[in-house]
Amino acid sequence: MKQTHSCIPLLHFMMISLPLLVSSQICQRFCGQLPLKYPFGSSSGCGDPRFQNYVNCNRDKLTLTTHTGYYPVTDIDYSNQVIYISDPSMSTCACTQPSKGFGLNWDAPFSFHDDNVFTLLDCSIDSSSPIYNGNNNNNNSSAAPLCDKKGAPICSFLYSCSAISMLNRPISTCCVYTPVDLGPAFNMDLKKLQCSSYSGFYSFSGQEANPENWKYGIALKYKFNVYNDYPSSCVTCERSNGACGYAGDYNSFICNCPSGVNTTTDCYFETSFNNAPRLLQLPWQQKTGNWLICIMAWILIWQLNNFPPRESSSKKKRDRIESKNKNFISILLWCFKITRHGVHITL
Ligand SMILES: *[C@@H]1O[C@H](CO)[C@@H](O)[C@H](O)[C@H]1NC(C)=O
Ligand SMILES: *[C@@H]1O[C@H](CO)[C@@H](O)[C@H](O)[C@H]1NC(C)=O
Ligand SMILES: *[C@@H]1O[C@H](CO)[C@@H](O)[C@H](O)[C@H]1NC(C)=O
């Protein structure tokens, strides 16, 4: 960026009058800090239609929507196809709060990651509890069929958090679910389970005994399609700075290009039209290359102005000076544009 400003001091002033290079790309390639790639899209028509109903970008916040609520997406692991969400109603080592639970819609293109551990907190242990009444002649609550006995230490660690110990309930009211599928409905209905809150995490962060550092939230896996292959049309689209989307009655693939144009292939055409010089150069040459062109154009114009035709009147002379100034200004604008592009590419 420094180079752009040092081009000519005038540029600084001229930037104000320059139309800003506003991107009219409807499908954003970032939502806040999160990069957006297939199958996710910022809004309707972007990404994959199966995911669009569930994941949206709203005011720079990517959100997963299910029938139980709205959940901020905290991270996306594109290589392992996992999205991480947080649940604002969830209890963690730092705070406990009542929750209604969490559920995925039955038709949502997500499934629970095996790393998830859900801990139901403050559950009723009387005979009406669906968790603990598995066997009527057994009054030993830790033998409840729904709870993972191997997970019992997780309850003890959570109970070492002051926020959770403040629930002031016996540890037997804590039930660990893992591995998790939340039953056929993918639903953890805490009201039905007679628990007041829950906690969920997907990593111990290597410190099993330190619940303060666990990664609270929910990890969800996703698949692109039944064969789980990244559509090749989308690979080239994204490589050319496009965003994958869909349109029409059949939700057919479109590539939404930085200029706002939609194509059925990719955005390389834009690159070749708008930035022809850039195609002639290797990436490390781009800045220098643009500067060379810039300087050469200046020299050319300067030369042309040094061999003016003879003026017959002072009016013609004035016109010539005016057009000379115009030429200088358009070269300046053009210089600014190509060097700015160079900076764009190398960033
Ligand atoms: C390009 O596609 C997007 C997503 O389908 C749509 O919202 C937008 O209106 C289209 N733009 C043009 C210029 O057709
Ligand atoms: C639980 O079982 C023990 C014997 O194993 C029995 O003495 C006790 O009364 C039972 N408690 C309840 C609440 O049923
Ligand atoms: C209750 O279950 C735990 C864990 O399975 C076991 O260690 C304990 O002995 C049981 N208590 C009774 C009274 O059956």
Coordinates of C-alpha atoms and ligand atoms in Angstrom, one line a residue:
M1 CA 0.0 0.0 0.0
K2 CA 2.9 2.3 0.7
Q3 CA 3.9 2.2 -2.9
T4 CA 0.5 3.4 -4.1
H5 CA 0.8 6.5 -1.9
S6 CA 4.3 7.3 -2.9
C7 CA 3.4 7.1 -6.6
I8 CA 2.9 10.8 -6.9
P9 CA 1.7 13.1 -4.1
L10 CA -1.2 14.2 -6.3
L11 CA -2.6 10.7 -6.1
H12 CA -3.5 11.3 -2.5
F13 CA -5.8 14.0 -3.4
M14 CA -7.1 12.3 -6.5
M15 CA -8.1 9.2 -4.6
I16 CA -11.1 11.2 -3.3
S17 CA -12.4 11.8 -6.8
L18 CA -11.8 8.2 -7.9
P19 CA -14.8 5.9 -7.9
L20 CA -14.0 3.4 -5.2
L21 CA -13.5 -0.2 -6.3
V22 CA -16.6 -1.3 -4.6
S23 CA -17.2 -5.0 -4.9
S24 CA -20.6 -5.9 -6.1
Q25 CA -20.1 -9.5 -5.5
I26 CA -23.4 -10.6 -3.8
C27 CA -22.0 -13.8 -2.5
Q28 CA -19.4 -12.7 0.1
R29 CA -16.2 -14.6 0.4
F30 CA -15.9 -13.7 4.1
C31 CA -18.4 -13.4 6.9
G32 CA -16.7 -11.2 9.4
Q33 CA -13.4 -12.9 9.9
L34 CA -14.6 -16.3 8.7
P35 CA -13.7 -17.3 5.1
L36 CA -16.8 -18.5 3.3
K37 CA -16.4 -21.4 0.9
Y38 CA -18.6 -24.0 -0.6
P39 CA -20.9 -25.4 0.6
F40 CA -21.5 -22.3 2.8
G41 CA -22.8 -19.0 1.4
S42 CA -23.5 -15.6 2.8
S43 CA -27.1 -15.3 1.6
S44 CA -29.7 -16.9 -0.5
G45 CA -28.3 -18.0 -3.9
C46 CA -24.9 -18.5 -2.4
G47 CA -23.1 -21.7 -1.5
D48 CA -25.2 -24.9 -1.7
P49 CA -29.0 -24.6 -1.4
R50 CA -29.1 -27.5 1.1
F51 CA -27.0 -25.5 3.5
Q52 CA -28.4 -22.1 2.8
N53 CA -31.5 -22.7 4.9
Y54 CA -29.3 -23.4 7.9
V55 CA -26.2 -21.3 7.7
N56 CA -26.4 -17.5 6.9
C57 CA -24.3 -14.5 7.2
N58 CA -26.0 -11.7 9.1
R59 CA -24.3 -8.5 9.9
D60 CA -20.9 -10.1 9.6
K61 CA -21.9 -13.0 11.9
L62 CA -22.3 -16.5 10.5
T63 CA -25.2 -18.2 12.2
L64 CA -26.6 -21.7 12.3
T65 CA -30.3 -21.9 12.6
T66 CA -32.1 -24.9 13.9
H67 CA -35.6 -25.3 15.4
T68 CA -34.1 -24.8 18.8
G69 CA -32.4 -21.5 18.1
Y70 CA -29.7 -19.4 16.5
Y71 CA -26.1 -20.4 17.1
P72 CA -23.0 -18.4 16.2
V73 CA -20.6 -20.3 14.0
T74 CA -17.2 -19.9 15.7
D75 CA -15.0 -21.7 13.2
I76 CA -15.1 -23.9 10.0
D77 CA -12.5 -26.6 9.4
Y78 CA -12.8 -26.9 5.6
S79 CA -10.3 -29.6 5.3
N80 CA -12.0 -31.9 7.8
Q81 CA -15.5 -30.7 7.0
V82 CA -16.5 -29.6 10.5
I83 CA -18.2 -26.5 11.6
Y84 CA -18.0 -25.4 15.2
I85 CA -20.8 -23.5 16.8
S86 CA -21.4 -22.0 20.3
D87 CA -24.7 -22.1 22.1
P88 CA -25.3 -18.9 24.1
S89 CA -27.7 -20.9 26.4
M90 CA -25.1 -23.5 27.3
S91 CA -23.3 -23.8 30.6
T92 CA -19.6 -23.8 30.8
C93 CA -17.0 -23.8 33.5
A94 CA -17.5 -20.0 33.7
C95 CA -21.2 -19.9 34.0
T96 CA -24.3 -21.9 34.5
Q97 CA -27.6 -21.0 33.0
P98 CA -30.9 -22.7 32.3
S99 CA -31.3 -24.1 28.8
K100 CA -33.9 -25.7 26.7
G101 CA -31.3 -27.9 25.0
F102 CA -30.1 -28.3 21.5
G103 CA -31.4 -30.0 18.4
L104 CA -30.7 -30.3 14.7
N105 CA -33.5 -30.4 12.2
W106 CA -34.0 -33.9 11.0
D107 CA -33.3 -32.8 7.4
A108 CA -30.3 -30.6 8.2
P109 CA -27.2 -31.6 6.3
F110 CA -25.2 -32.0 9.5
S111 CA -24.4 -34.7 12.0
F112 CA -22.7 -34.6 15.4
H113 CA -19.0 -35.0 15.4
D114 CA -17.7 -37.9 17.5
D115 CA -15.6 -35.6 19.6
N116 CA -18.7 -34.0 21.1
V117 CA -19.4 -34.6 24.8
F118 CA -22.7 -33.5 26.2
T119 CA -23.2 -33.2 29.9
L120 CA -26.7 -32.9 31.2
L121 CA -26.7 -30.9 34.4
D122 CA -29.0 -30.7 37.3
C123 CA -31.3 -33.6 36.2
S124 CA -34.1 -34.9 38.2
I125 CA -33.4 -38.2 39.7
D126 CA -36.8 -39.3 40.7
S127 CA -38.7 -42.2 39.3
S128 CA -40.3 -40.0 36.6
S129 CA -37.0 -39.1 35.1
P130 CA -36.5 -40.7 31.6
I131 CA -32.8 -40.8 32.3
Y132 CA -32.7 -42.5 35.6
N133 CA -35.8 -44.7 35.7
G134 CA -34.4 -47.2 33.2
N135 CA -34.9 -50.0 35.7
N136 CA -37.4 -49.7 38.4
N137 CA -35.9 -52.1 40.8
N138 CA -32.5 -50.3 40.6
N139 CA -32.2 -47.2 42.7
N140 CA -28.6 -46.7 41.9
S141 CA -28.7 -43.6 39.8
S142 CA -25.2 -43.9 38.4
A143 CA -26.4 -47.1 36.7
A144 CA -28.8 -45.1 34.6
P145 CA -28.8 -46.5 31.1
L146 CA -28.6 -43.1 29.2
C147 CA -25.5 -41.9 31.0
D148 CA -22.0 -42.9 30.1
K149 CA -20.4 -44.4 33.3
K150 CA -16.9 -44.0 31.8
G151 CA -17.7 -40.3 31.5
A152 CA -18.3 -40.0 35.3
P153 CA -14.9 -38.2 35.8
I154 CA -16.1 -35.5 33.4
C155 CA -18.9 -34.7 35.8
S156 CA -16.3 -34.5 38.7
F157 CA -14.1 -32.1 36.7
L158 CA -17.1 -29.9 35.8
Y159 CA -18.1 -29.9 39.4
S160 CA -14.7 -28.4 40.2
C161 CA -15.8 -25.3 38.4
S162 CA -17.2 -22.9 40.9
A163 CA -20.0 -21.8 38.5
I164 CA -21.2 -25.4 38.2
S165 CA -20.7 -26.3 41.9
M166 CA -23.0 -23.4 42.6
L167 CA -25.9 -25.4 41.2
N168 CA -25.6 -27.1 44.6
R169 CA -26.9 -30.4 43.3
P170 CA -25.5 -33.8 43.9
I171 CA -23.1 -35.0 41.3
S172 CA -25.5 -37.9 40.6
T173 CA -27.7 -35.3 38.8
C174 CA -25.0 -35.0 36.1
C175 CA -25.2 -37.3 33.2
V176 CA -22.6 -37.6 30.4
Y177 CA -23.8 -38.5 26.9
T178 CA -21.0 -39.8 24.6
P179 CA -20.7 -40.7 21.8
V180 CA -23.6 -38.6 20.9
D181 CA -26.4 -38.8 18.4
L182 CA -29.0 -37.5 20.7
G183 CA -31.4 -40.2 19.6
P184 CA -33.3 -40.5 16.3
A185 CA -34.6 -36.9 16.5
F186 CA -31.1 -35.4 16.9
N187 CA -32.7 -33.6 19.7
M188 CA -31.7 -32.9 23.3
D189 CA -34.9 -31.8 24.8
L190 CA -33.9 -30.9 28.4
K191 CA -37.4 -30.4 29.5
K192 CA -38.3 -33.9 28.5
L193 CA -35.1 -35.2 30.1
Q194 CA -35.9 -33.2 33.2
C195 CA -32.6 -31.4 33.4
S196 CA -32.2 -27.7 33.8
S197 CA -29.1 -27.1 31.8
Y198 CA -26.3 -28.7 29.8
S199 CA -22.7 -28.2 28.9
G200 CA -21.1 -29.4 25.7
F201 CA -17.5 -29.4 24.5
Y202 CA -15.5 -30.9 21.6
S203 CA -12.0 -30.9 23.0
F204 CA -10.2 -31.1 26.3
S205 CA -7.5 -28.9 24.8
G206 CA -5.1 -31.6 26.0
Q207 CA -6.0 -30.8 29.6
E208 CA -8.6 -33.3 30.7
A209 CA -8.5 -32.2 34.3
N210 CA -8.7 -28.5 33.5
P211 CA -12.3 -27.8 32.5
E212 CA -11.6 -24.1 32.3
N213 CA -9.7 -24.7 29.1
W214 CA -12.0 -27.1 27.4
K215 CA -13.4 -26.0 24.1
Y216 CA -17.1 -25.5 24.8
G217 CA -19.5 -25.6 21.9
I218 CA -20.7 -28.2 19.4
A219 CA -18.9 -29.7 16.4
L220 CA -20.9 -30.7 13.4
K221 CA -19.8 -32.7 10.5
Y222 CA -21.1 -32.0 7.0
K223 CA -20.8 -33.7 3.6
F224 CA -20.9 -32.1 0.2
N225 CA -23.1 -34.8 -1.2
V226 CA -23.5 -38.5 -1.1
Y227 CA -20.1 -39.1 -2.6
N228 CA -18.7 -36.2 -0.6
D229 CA -16.8 -34.7 -3.5
Y230 CA -16.1 -31.0 -3.8
P231 CA -17.8 -30.0 -7.1
S232 CA -15.0 -29.4 -9.6
S233 CA -16.9 -26.4 -11.1
C234 CA -16.8 -24.8 -7.7
V235 CA -13.1 -25.5 -7.3
T236 CA -12.3 -23.4 -10.4
C237 CA -14.8 -20.8 -9.5
E238 CA -13.2 -20.2 -6.1
R239 CA -9.7 -20.3 -7.5
S240 CA -10.7 -17.4 -9.8
N241 CA -12.0 -15.4 -6.8
G242 CA -15.6 -16.3 -7.5
A243 CA -18.1 -17.5 -4.9
C244 CA -20.1 -20.6 -5.7
G245 CA -23.8 -20.1 -5.8
Y246 CA -27.0 -21.4 -7.4
A247 CA -29.8 -19.9 -9.4
G248 CA -32.9 -20.7 -11.4
D249 CA -35.7 -23.2 -10.9
Y250 CA -33.2 -26.1 -10.7
N251 CA -30.8 -24.4 -8.4
S252 CA -28.1 -24.8 -11.1
F253 CA -24.5 -23.9 -10.3
I254 CA -23.4 -20.3 -10.9
C255 CA -20.1 -18.6 -10.1
N256 CA -20.6 -15.2 -8.6
C257 CA -17.7 -13.1 -9.7
P258 CA -16.1 -10.1 -7.9
S259 CA -17.7 -7.7 -10.4
G260 CA -21.1 -9.1 -9.6
V261 CA -21.5 -10.9 -12.8
N262 CA -22.6 -14.5 -12.6
T263 CA -21.1 -17.1 -14.9
T264 CA -21.7 -20.9 -15.3
T265 CA -17.9 -21.5 -15.1
D266 CA -15.4 -19.2 -13.4
C267 CA -14.2 -15.6 -13.3
Y268 CA -11.0 -15.9 -15.2
F269 CA -12.5 -13.8 -18.0
E270 CA -12.6 -10.9 -15.6
T271 CA -9.0 -11.2 -14.7
S272 CA -8.0 -11.2 -18.4
F273 CA -10.2 -8.2 -19.3
N274 CA -9.5 -6.0 -16.4
N275 CA -5.9 -6.7 -15.6
A276 CA -4.3 -7.7 -18.9
P277 CA -0.8 -6.7 -17.7
R278 CA -1.1 -8.9 -14.7
L279 CA -1.4 -12.0 -16.8
L280 CA 2.0 -11.3 -18.5
Q281 CA 3.8 -11.2 -15.2
L282 CA 4.9 -13.7 -12.6
P283 CA 3.5 -12.8 -9.1
W284 CA 6.7 -11.5 -7.8
Q285 CA 7.0 -9.2 -10.8
Q286 CA 3.6 -7.7 -10.5
K287 CA 4.3 -4.6 -8.5
T288 CA 7.5 -3.8 -10.5
G289 CA 5.7 -4.6 -13.7
N290 CA 2.9 -2.2 -13.1
W291 CA 5.3 0.5 -12.1
L292 CA 7.3 0.0 -15.3
I293 CA 4.2 0.4 -17.4
C294 CA 3.2 3.4 -15.4
I295 CA 6.6 5.1 -15.9
M296 CA 6.7 4.1 -19.6
A297 CA 3.3 5.7 -20.2
W298 CA 4.5 8.9 -18.5
I299 CA 7.5 9.0 -20.7
L300 CA 5.4 8.5 -23.8
I301 CA 3.0 11.2 -23.0
W302 CA 5.9 13.5 -22.0
Q303 CA 7.5 12.8 -25.4
L304 CA 4.4 13.5 -27.3
N305 CA 3.9 16.8 -25.6
N306 CA 7.5 17.8 -26.4
F307 CA 6.8 17.7 -30.1
P308 CA 3.7 19.8 -30.4
P309 CA 2.3 20.9 -33.7
R310 CA 2.7 24.7 -34.3
E311 CA -0.1 26.7 -32.9
S312 CA -1.9 29.0 -35.1
S313 CA -3.8 30.8 -32.4
S314 CA -3.6 31.3 -28.7
K315 CA -6.9 29.5 -28.3
K316 CA -5.5 26.4 -29.9
K317 CA -2.5 26.6 -27.6
R318 CA -4.8 26.8 -24.6
D319 CA -6.8 23.8 -25.9
R320 CA -3.6 21.9 -26.3
I321 CA -2.5 22.6 -22.8
E322 CA -5.9 21.6 -21.6
S323 CA -5.8 18.3 -23.4
K324 CA -2.3 17.7 -22.3
N325 CA -3.5 18.1 -18.7
K326 CA -6.3 15.8 -19.4
N327 CA -3.9 13.2 -20.7
F328 CA -1.8 13.5 -17.6
I329 CA -4.8 13.1 -15.4
S330 CA -6.1 10.0 -17.3
I331 CA -2.6 8.5 -17.1
L332 CA -2.6 9.2 -13.4
L333 CA -5.9 7.5 -13.0
W334 CA -4.8 4.6 -15.0
C335 CA -1.5 4.3 -13.2
F336 CA -3.4 4.4 -9.9
K337 CA -5.7 1.6 -11.1
I338 CA -3.1 -0.8 -12.3
T339 CA -0.7 -0.3 -9.4
R340 CA -3.6 -0.7 -7.0
H341 CA -4.4 -3.9 -8.7
G342 CA -0.9 -5.0 -8.3
V343 CA -1.1 -4.3 -4.6
H344 CA -4.3 -6.2 -4.4
I345 CA -2.9 -9.3 -5.9
T346 CA 0.2 -9.4 -3.8
L347 CA -1.6 -8.9 -0.5
Ligands
LIG1 C1 -25.9 -13.6 -9.3 O1 -26.3 -14.6 -8.4 C2 -26.7 -14.2 -7.1 C3 -27.0 -15.5 -6.4 O2 -27.9 -16.3 -7.0 C4 -28.0 -13.3 -7.3 O3 -28.4 -13.0 -6.0 C5 -27.6 -12.1 -8.1 O4 -28.8 -11.3 -8.3 C6 -27.1 -12.6 -9.4 N1 -26.6 -11.4 -10.1 C7 -26.9 -11.1 -11.4 C8 -26.2 -9.9 -11.9 O5 -27.6 -11.8 -12.0
LIG2 C1 -32.0 -48.3 47.3 O1 -31.6 -49.6 47.5 C2 -31.2 -50.0 48.8 C3 -30.7 -51.4 48.8 O2 -29.8 -51.6 47.7 C4 -32.4 -49.8 49.8 O3 -32.0 -50.1 51.1 C5 -32.9 -48.4 49.7 O4 -34.1 -48.3 50.5 C6 -33.3 -48.0 48.2 N1 -33.7 -46.6 48.2 C7 -34.8 -46.3 47.5 C8 -35.1 -44.8 47.5 O5 -35.5 -47.0 46.9
LIG3 C1 -23.9 -48.0 41.9 O1 -23.2 -48.0 40.7 C2 -21.8 -47.8 40.8 C3 -21.2 -47.7 39.4 O2 -21.7 -48.7 38.6 C4 -21.2 -48.9 41.7 O3 -19.8 -48.6 41.9 C5 -21.9 -49.0 43.0 O4 -21.4 -50.0 43.8 C6 -23.4 -49.1 42.9 N1 -24.1 -49.0 44.1 C7 -25.1 -49.8 44.5 C8 -25.7 -49.6 45.8 O5 -25.5 -50.7 43.7

